[in-house]
Short mmCIF file of C-alpha atoms in Angstrom, two decimals:
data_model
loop_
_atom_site.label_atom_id
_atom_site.label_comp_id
_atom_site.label_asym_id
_atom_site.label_seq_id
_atom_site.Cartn_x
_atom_site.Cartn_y
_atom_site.Cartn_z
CA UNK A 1 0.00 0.00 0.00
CA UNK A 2 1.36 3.03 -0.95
CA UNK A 3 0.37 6.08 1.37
CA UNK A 4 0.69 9.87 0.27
CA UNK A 5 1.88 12.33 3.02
CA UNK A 6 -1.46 12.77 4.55
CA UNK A 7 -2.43 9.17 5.18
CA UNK A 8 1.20 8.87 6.71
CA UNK A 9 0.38 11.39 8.79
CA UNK A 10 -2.86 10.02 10.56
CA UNK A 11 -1.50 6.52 10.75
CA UNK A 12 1.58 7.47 12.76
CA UNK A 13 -0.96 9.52 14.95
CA UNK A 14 -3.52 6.16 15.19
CA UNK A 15 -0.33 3.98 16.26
CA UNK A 16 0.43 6.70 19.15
CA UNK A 17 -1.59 6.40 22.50
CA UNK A 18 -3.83 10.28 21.88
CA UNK A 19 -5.53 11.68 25.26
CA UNK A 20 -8.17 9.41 26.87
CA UNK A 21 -6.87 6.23 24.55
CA UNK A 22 -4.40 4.80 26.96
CA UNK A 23 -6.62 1.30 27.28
CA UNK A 24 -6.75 1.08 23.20
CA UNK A 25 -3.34 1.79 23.08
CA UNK A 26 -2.80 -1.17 25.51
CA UNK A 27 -5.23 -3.57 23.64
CA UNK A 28 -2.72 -2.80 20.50
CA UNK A 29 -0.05 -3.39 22.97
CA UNK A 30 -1.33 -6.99 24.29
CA UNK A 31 -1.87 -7.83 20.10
CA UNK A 32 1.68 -7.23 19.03
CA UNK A 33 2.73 -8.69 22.09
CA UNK A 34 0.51 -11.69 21.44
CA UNK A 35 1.77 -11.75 17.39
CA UNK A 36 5.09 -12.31 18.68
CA UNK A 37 4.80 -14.97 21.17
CA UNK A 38 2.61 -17.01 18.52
CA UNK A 39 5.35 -16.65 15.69
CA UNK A 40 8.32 -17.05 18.19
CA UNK A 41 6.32 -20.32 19.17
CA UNK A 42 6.42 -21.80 15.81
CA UNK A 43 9.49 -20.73 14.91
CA UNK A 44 10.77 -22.40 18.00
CA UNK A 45 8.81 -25.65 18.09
CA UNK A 46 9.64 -26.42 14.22
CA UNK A 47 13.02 -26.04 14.50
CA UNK A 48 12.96 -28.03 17.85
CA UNK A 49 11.31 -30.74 15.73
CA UNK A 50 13.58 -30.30 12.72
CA UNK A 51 16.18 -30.42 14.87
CA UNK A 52 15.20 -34.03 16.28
CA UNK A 53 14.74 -35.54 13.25
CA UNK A 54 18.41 -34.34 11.80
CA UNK A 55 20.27 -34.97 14.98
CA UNK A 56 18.36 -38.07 15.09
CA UNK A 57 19.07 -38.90 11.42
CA UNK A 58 22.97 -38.10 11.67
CA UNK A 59 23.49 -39.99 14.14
CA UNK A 60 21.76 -43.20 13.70
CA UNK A 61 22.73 -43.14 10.01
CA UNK A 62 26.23 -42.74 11.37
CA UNK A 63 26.63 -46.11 13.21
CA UNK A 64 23.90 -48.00 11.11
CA UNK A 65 24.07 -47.14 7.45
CA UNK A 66 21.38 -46.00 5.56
CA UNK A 67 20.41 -49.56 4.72
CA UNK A 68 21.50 -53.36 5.89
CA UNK A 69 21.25 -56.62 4.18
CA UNK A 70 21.13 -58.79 7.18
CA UNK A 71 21.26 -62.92 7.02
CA UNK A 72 17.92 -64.60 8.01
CA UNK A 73 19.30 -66.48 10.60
CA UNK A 74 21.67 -63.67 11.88
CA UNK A 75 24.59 -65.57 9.74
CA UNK A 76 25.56 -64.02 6.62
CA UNK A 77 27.63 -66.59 4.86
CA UNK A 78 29.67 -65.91 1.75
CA UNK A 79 29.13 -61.95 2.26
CA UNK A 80 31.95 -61.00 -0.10
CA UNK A 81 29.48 -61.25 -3.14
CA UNK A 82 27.11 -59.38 -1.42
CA UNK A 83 29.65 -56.99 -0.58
CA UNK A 84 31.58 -56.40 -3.97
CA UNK A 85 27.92 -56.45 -6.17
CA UNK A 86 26.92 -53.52 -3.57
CA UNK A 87 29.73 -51.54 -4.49
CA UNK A 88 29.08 -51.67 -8.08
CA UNK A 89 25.66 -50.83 -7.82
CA UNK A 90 25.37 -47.18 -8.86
CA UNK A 91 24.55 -44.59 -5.88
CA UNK A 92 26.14 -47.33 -3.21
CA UNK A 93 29.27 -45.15 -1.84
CA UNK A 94 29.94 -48.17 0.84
CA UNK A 95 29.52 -51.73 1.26
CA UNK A 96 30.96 -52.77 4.97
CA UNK A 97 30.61 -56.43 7.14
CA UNK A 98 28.77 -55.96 10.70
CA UNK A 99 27.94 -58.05 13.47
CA UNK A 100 25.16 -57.40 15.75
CA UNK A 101 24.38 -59.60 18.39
CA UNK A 102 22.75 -58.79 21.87
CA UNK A 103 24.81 -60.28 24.77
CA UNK A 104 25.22 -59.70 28.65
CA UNK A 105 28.11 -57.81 30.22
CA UNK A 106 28.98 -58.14 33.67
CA UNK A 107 32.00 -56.00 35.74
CA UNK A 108 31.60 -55.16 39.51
CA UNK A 109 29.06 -57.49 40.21
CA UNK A 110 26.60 -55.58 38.26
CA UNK A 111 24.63 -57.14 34.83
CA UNK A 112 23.81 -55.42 32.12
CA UNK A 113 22.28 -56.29 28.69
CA UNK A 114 24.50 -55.06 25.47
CA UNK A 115 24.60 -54.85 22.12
CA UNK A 116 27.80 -56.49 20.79
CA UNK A 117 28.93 -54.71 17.68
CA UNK A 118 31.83 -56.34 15.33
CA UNK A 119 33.00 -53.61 12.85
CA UNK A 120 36.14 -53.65 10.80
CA UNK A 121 39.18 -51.91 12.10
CA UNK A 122 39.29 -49.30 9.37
CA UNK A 123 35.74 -48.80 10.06
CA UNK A 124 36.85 -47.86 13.80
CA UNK A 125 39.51 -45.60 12.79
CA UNK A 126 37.09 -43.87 10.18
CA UNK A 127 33.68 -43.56 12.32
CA UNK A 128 33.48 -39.85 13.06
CA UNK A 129 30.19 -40.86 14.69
CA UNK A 130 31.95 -42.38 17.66
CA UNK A 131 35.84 -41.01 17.34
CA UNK A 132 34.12 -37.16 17.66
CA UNK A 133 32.88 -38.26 20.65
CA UNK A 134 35.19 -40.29 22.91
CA UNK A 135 34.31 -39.11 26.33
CA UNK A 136 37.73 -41.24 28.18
CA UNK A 137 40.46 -43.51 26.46
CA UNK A 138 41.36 -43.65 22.52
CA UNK A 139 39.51 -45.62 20.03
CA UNK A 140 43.37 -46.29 18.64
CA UNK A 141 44.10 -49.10 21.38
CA UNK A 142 40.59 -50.84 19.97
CA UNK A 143 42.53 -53.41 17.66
CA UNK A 144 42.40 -57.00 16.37
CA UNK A 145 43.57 -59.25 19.14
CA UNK A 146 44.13 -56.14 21.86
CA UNK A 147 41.10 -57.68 24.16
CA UNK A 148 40.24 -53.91 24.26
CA UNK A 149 36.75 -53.16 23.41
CA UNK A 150 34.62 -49.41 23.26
CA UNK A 151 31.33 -48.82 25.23
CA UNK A 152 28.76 -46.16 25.17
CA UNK A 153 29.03 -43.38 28.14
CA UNK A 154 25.61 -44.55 30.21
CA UNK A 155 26.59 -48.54 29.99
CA UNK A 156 30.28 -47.31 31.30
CA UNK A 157 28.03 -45.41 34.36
CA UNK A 158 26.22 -48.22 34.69
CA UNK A 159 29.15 -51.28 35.14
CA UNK A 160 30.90 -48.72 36.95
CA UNK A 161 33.74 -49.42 34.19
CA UNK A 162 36.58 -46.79 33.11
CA UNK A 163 39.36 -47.11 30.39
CA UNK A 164 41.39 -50.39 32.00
CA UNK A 165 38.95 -51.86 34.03
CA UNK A 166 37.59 -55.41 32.78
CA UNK A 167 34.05 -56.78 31.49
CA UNK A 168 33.01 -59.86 30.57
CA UNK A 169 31.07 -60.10 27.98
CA UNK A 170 28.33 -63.39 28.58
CA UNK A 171 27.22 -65.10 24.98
CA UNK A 172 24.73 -68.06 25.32
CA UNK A 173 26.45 -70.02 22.55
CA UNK A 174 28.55 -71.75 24.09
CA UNK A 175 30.31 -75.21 24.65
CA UNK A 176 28.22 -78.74 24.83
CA UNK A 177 28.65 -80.37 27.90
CA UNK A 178 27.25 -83.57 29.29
CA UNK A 179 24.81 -81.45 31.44
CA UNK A 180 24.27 -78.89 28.86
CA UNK A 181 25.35 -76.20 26.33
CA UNK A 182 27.81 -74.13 28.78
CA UNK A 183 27.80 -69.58 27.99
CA UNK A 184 30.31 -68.60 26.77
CA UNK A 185 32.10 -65.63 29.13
CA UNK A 186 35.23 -63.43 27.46
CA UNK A 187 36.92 -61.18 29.32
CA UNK A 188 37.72 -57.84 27.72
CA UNK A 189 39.49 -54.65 28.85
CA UNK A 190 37.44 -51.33 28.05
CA UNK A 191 39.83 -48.94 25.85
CA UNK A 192 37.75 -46.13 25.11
CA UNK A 193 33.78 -44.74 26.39
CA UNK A 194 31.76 -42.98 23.65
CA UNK A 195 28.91 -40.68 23.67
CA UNK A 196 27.29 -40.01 20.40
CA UNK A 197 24.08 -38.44 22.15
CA UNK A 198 21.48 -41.45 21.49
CA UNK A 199 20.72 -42.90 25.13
CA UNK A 200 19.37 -46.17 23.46
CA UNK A 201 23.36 -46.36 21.91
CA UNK A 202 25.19 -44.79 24.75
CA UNK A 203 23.24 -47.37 27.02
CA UNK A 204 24.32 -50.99 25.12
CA UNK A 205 26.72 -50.56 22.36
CA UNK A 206 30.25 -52.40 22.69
CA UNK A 207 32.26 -52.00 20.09
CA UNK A 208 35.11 -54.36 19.09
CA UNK A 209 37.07 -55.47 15.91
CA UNK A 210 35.03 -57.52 13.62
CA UNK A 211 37.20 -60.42 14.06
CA UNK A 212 37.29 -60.52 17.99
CA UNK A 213 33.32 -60.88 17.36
CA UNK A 214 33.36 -63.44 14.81
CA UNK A 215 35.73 -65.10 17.67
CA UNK A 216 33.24 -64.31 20.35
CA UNK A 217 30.13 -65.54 18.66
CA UNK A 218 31.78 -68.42 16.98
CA UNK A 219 30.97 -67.14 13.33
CA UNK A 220 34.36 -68.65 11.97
CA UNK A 221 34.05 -66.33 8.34
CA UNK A 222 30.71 -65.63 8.31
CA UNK A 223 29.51 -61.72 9.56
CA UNK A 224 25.87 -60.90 10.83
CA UNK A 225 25.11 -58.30 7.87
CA UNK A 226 26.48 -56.16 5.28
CA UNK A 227 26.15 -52.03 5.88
CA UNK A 228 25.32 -49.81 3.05
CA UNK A 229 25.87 -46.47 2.75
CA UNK A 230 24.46 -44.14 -0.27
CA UNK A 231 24.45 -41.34 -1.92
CA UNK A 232 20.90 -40.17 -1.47
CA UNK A 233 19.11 -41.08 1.77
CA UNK A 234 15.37 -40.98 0.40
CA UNK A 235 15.73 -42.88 -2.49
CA UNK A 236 17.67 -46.06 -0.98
CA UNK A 237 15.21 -48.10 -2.15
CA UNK A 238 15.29 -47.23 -5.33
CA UNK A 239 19.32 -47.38 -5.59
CA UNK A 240 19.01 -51.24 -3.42
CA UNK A 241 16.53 -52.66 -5.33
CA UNK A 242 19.24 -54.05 -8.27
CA UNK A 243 20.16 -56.44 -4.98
CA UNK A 244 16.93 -57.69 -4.42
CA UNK A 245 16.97 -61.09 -6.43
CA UNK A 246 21.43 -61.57 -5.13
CA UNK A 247 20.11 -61.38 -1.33
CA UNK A 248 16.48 -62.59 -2.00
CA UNK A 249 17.03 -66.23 -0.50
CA UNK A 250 19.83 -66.03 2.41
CA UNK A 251 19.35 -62.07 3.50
CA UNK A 252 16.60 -59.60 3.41
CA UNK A 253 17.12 -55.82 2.71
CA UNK A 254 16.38 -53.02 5.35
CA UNK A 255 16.47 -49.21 5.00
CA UNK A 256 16.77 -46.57 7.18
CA UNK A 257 12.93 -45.55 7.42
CA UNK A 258 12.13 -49.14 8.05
CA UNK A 259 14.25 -49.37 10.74
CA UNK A 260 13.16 -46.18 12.44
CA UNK A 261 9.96 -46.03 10.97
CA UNK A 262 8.14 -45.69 14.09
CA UNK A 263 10.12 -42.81 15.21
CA UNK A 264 10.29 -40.90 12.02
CA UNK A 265 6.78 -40.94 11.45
CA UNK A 266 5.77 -40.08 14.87
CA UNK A 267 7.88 -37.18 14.53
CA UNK A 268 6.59 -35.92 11.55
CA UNK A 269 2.94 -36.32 12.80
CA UNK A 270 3.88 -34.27 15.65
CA UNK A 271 5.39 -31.83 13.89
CA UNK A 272 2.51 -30.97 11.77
CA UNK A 273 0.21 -31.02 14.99
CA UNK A 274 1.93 -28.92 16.56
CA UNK A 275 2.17 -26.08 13.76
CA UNK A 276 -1.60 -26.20 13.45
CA UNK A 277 -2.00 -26.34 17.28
CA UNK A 278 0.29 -23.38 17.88
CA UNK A 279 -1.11 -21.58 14.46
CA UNK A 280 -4.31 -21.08 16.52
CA UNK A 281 -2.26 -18.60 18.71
CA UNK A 282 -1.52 -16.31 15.65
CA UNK A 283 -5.09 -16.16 15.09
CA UNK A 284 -5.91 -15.30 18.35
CA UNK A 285 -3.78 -12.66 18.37
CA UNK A 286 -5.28 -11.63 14.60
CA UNK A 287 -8.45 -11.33 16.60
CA UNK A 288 -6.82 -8.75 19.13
CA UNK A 289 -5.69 -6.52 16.26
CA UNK A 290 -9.21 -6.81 15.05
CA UNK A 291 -10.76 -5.84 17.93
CA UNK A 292 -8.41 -2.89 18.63
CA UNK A 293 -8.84 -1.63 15.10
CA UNK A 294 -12.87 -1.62 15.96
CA UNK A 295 -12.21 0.08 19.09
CA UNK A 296 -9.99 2.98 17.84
CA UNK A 297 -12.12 3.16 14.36
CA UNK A 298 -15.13 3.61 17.63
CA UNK A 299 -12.89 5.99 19.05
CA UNK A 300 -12.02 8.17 16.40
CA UNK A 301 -15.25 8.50 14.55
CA UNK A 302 -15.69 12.07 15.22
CA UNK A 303 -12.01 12.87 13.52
CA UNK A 304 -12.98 10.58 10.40
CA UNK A 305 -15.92 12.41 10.08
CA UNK A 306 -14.22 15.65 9.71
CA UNK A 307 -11.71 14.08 7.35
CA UNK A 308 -13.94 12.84 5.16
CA UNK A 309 -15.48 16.85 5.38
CA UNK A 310 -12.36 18.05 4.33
CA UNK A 311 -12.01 15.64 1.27
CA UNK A 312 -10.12 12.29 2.62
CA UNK A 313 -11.32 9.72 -0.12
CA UNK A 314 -13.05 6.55 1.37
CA UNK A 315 -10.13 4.51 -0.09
CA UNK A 316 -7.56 6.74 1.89
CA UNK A 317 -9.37 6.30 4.92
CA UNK A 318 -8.96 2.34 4.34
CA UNK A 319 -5.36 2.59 3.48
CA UNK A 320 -4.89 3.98 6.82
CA UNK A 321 -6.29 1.77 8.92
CA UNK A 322 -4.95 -1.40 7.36
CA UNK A 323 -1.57 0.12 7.11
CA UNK A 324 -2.17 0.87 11.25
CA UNK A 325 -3.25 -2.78 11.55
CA UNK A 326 -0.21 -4.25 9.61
CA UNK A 327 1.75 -1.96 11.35
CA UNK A 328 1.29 -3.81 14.43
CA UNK A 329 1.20 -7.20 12.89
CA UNK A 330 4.40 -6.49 10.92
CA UNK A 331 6.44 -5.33 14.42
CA UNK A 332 5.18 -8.30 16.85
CA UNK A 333 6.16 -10.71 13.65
CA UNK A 334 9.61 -9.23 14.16
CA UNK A 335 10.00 -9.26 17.95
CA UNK A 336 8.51 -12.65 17.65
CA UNK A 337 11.76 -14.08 15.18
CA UNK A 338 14.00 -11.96 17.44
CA UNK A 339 12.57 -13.57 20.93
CA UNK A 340 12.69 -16.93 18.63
CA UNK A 341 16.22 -16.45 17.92
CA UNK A 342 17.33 -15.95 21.16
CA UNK A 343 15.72 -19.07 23.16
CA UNK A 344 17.12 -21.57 20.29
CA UNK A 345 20.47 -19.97 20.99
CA UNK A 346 20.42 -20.25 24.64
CA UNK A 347 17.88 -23.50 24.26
CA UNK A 348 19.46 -25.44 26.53
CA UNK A 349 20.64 -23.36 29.35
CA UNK A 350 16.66 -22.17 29.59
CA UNK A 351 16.04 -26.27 30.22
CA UNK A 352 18.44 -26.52 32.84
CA UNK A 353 17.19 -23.32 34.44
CA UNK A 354 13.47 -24.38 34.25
CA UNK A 355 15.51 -28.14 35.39
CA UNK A 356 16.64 -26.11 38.26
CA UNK A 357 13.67 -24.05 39.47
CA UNK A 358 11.06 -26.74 39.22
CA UNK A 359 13.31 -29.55 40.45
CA UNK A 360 11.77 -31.63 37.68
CA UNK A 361 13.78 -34.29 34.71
CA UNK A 362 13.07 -32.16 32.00
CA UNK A 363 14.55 -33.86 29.34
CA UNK A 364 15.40 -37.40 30.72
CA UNK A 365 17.67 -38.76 27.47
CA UNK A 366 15.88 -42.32 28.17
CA UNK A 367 12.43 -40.97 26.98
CA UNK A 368 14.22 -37.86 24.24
CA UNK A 369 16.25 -40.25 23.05
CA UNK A 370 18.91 -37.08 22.41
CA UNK A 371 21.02 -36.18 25.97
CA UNK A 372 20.62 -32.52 24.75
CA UNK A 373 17.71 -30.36 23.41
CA UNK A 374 18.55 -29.33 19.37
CA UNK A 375 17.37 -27.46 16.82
CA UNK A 376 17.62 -27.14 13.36
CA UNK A 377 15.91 -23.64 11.50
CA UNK A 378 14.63 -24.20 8.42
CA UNK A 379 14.70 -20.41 6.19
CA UNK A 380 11.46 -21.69 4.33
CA UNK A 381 9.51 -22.52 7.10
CA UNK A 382 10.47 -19.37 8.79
CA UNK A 383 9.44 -17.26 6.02
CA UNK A 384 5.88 -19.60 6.04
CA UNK A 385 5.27 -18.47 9.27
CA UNK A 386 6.07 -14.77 8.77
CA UNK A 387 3.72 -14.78 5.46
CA UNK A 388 1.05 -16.55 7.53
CA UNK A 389 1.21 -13.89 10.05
CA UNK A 390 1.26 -10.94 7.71
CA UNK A 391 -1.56 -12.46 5.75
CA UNK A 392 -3.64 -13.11 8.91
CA UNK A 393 -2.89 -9.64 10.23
CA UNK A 394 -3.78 -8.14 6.83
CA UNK A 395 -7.62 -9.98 6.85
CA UNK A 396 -8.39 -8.63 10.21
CA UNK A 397 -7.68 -5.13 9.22
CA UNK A 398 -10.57 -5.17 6.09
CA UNK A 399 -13.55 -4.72 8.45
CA UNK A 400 -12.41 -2.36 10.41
CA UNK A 401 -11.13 -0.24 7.66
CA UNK A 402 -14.37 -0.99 5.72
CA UNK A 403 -15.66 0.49 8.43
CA UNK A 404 -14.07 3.70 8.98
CA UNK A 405 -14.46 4.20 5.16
CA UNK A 406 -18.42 3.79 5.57
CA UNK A 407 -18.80 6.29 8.14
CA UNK A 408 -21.20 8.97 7.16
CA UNK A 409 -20.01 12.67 8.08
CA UNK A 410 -23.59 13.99 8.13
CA UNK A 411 -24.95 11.64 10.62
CA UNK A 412 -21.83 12.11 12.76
CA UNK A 413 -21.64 15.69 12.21
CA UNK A 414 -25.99 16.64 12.55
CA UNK A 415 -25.54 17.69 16.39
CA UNK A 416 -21.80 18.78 16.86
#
């Protein structure tokens, strides 16, 4: 809308509090106020969300692959031409052996249940996932034949284990005896504790050389699965499916989403819930600027009246109070991204204050999953919610400006 000098004029006096308008003036107040506490909201929950699904994302794609071709019977014989017909399938980057197996670990006279995990050496070395975020120890001394094994942070807590202390690791496949098949128990030293942020991982995972595991589990040659990694993420599928009819009777093929599936989609479920859900609040606030509009277009009847004596256009009149209502729409849509900004920087030391001053768990890492709160903004989703807001702000101003444009000087004028 483009105002001449006049209109500028009277809506720079109609966003100023004039004699006897203080309580209109505070109605305006409360509706920028509430504008930006329903945009910061949605700015701050979506990139919450966002930020749960990429942190989750990275860092389960980081120790699991984007896809694994896993034996039926959790043996994977003959894995080399599964391995080498991966690699030449176009959009594979990786093709790796894995062993999987869930065990119990004992040290200090406390049990735990694990998740053995056998990966290459060069694998070890290479995983940014887990070297980023070694905690005590060095993944280095995690070799073929060391006896020195990794474990995730909370399972170290929980064994009361450190870099040097011992754990034995308890498989049920054992030796036959005349009384029975007898568990297996290995002894290992811990070399390094990891933390990659995932409480289900940082709770169970030990990791050793592949061939300590195929030791372990008595595998002789033969690994549990084969991890792929490719190129693009949402079209594995598409890129695996050449490997269907190699691994179609000894393995079956699992992405990603059908791994997580669960998760992702319950994510993304609540994510859109929760931008209608806190969309509502925009409108609410909408309705404020609507009803503050009414009241100063109430307020000021007498003064439009006299404008429209001394030749203000109906149009004009309209221009001004929708540039008054956008006015205030437009500011509390920028306070609102500022106020945004600043709790997703300082995100998490606002949960451990609230943490502190309610004496409440709130963000327990076994039920988050993550051990930290993140947050991921998204520019297009941003600018979604600022267009929403303008639009919304811009509708509520019609009526009111209709209004003020309708107002008939004569009747207003017949007794002054």
């Amino acid at each position: 809308m483009i105002l001449n000098r006049y209109e500028r004029m009277i809506a720079k006096r109609y966003l100023l509090p004039g004699k006897g308008e203080g309580f209109i003036f505070l109605v305006a107040a409360i509706s920028l106020g509430a504008v930006a506490l329903g945009v910061a909201a949605l700015i701050i929950v979506m990139s919450v969300m966002n930020g749960f699904r990429a942190e989750l994302f990275d860092k389960i794609v980081g120790l699991n692959g984007h896809a694994v071709i896993q034996g039926y019977d959790g043996r994977l014989s003959n894995w080399e031409q599964i391995a080498v017909a991966a690699k030449k399938t176009p959009g594979v980057l990786s093709a790796t052996p894995l062993i999987e197996q869930p065990l119990m670990a004992s040290a200090n006279g406390r049990v735990e249940g694990v998740l053995v995990r056998g990966v290459r050496p060069e694998d070890i070395r290479t995983n940014k996932t887990m070297n980023e975020n070694v905690k005590s120890g060095d993944m280095k001394t995690v070799t073929p034949g060391s006896g020195n094994i990794a474990i995730g942070s909370r399972l170290a807590e929980a064994l009361g284990a450190y870099p040097g202390s011992e754990i034995s690791l308890i498989s049920p496949e054992g030796r036959a005896t005349p009384i029975g098949t007898v568990p297996r128990i290995v002894s290992y030293k811990v070399g390094a504790i990891f933390e990659v942020g995932v409480y289900d991982y940082d709770n169970a995972f030990v990791v050793m050389p592949i061939q300590d595991a195929q030791n372990l589990l008595m595998l002789g040659d033969d690994v549990g699965m084969v991890e792929v990694q490719v190129t693009n993420p949402d079209k594995v599928g598409q890129i695996l499916a050449p490997l269907q009819p190699l691994a179609k009777d000894r393995a079956i093929i699992t992405d990603w989403r059908q791994m997580n599936s669960a998760l992702f989609e319950a994510l993304e479920i609540e994510r859109v819930a929760m931008f209608v859900v806190l969309s509502l609040i925009v409108l609410v606030a909408v309705f404020n600027i609507l009803s503050s509009l009414i009241m100063l277009v109430r307020a000021k009847t007498r003064d439009i009246a006299i404008l429209r004596t001394m030749g203000a256009s109906r149009r004009g009149l309209m221009k001004v109070f929708m540039t008054v209502g956008v006015t205030i729409g437009s500011l509390g849509i920028v306070l609102g991204i500022i106020i945004g900004a600043l709790f997703l920087f300082f995100r998490q030391g606002i949960v451990n204050a609230f943490q502190f001053l309610t004496g409440a768990n709130l963000w327990d890492p076994s039920v988050r999953f993550l051990t930290e709160l993140p947050a991921k903004t998204d520019p297009f989703e941003v600018l979604t919610v600022v267009l929403l807001a303008l639009v919304l702000s811009f509708l509520a101003t019609l009526y009111p400006a209709w209004k003020a444009a309708s107002t008939d000087p004569v009747q207003v004028l017949r007794y002054e």
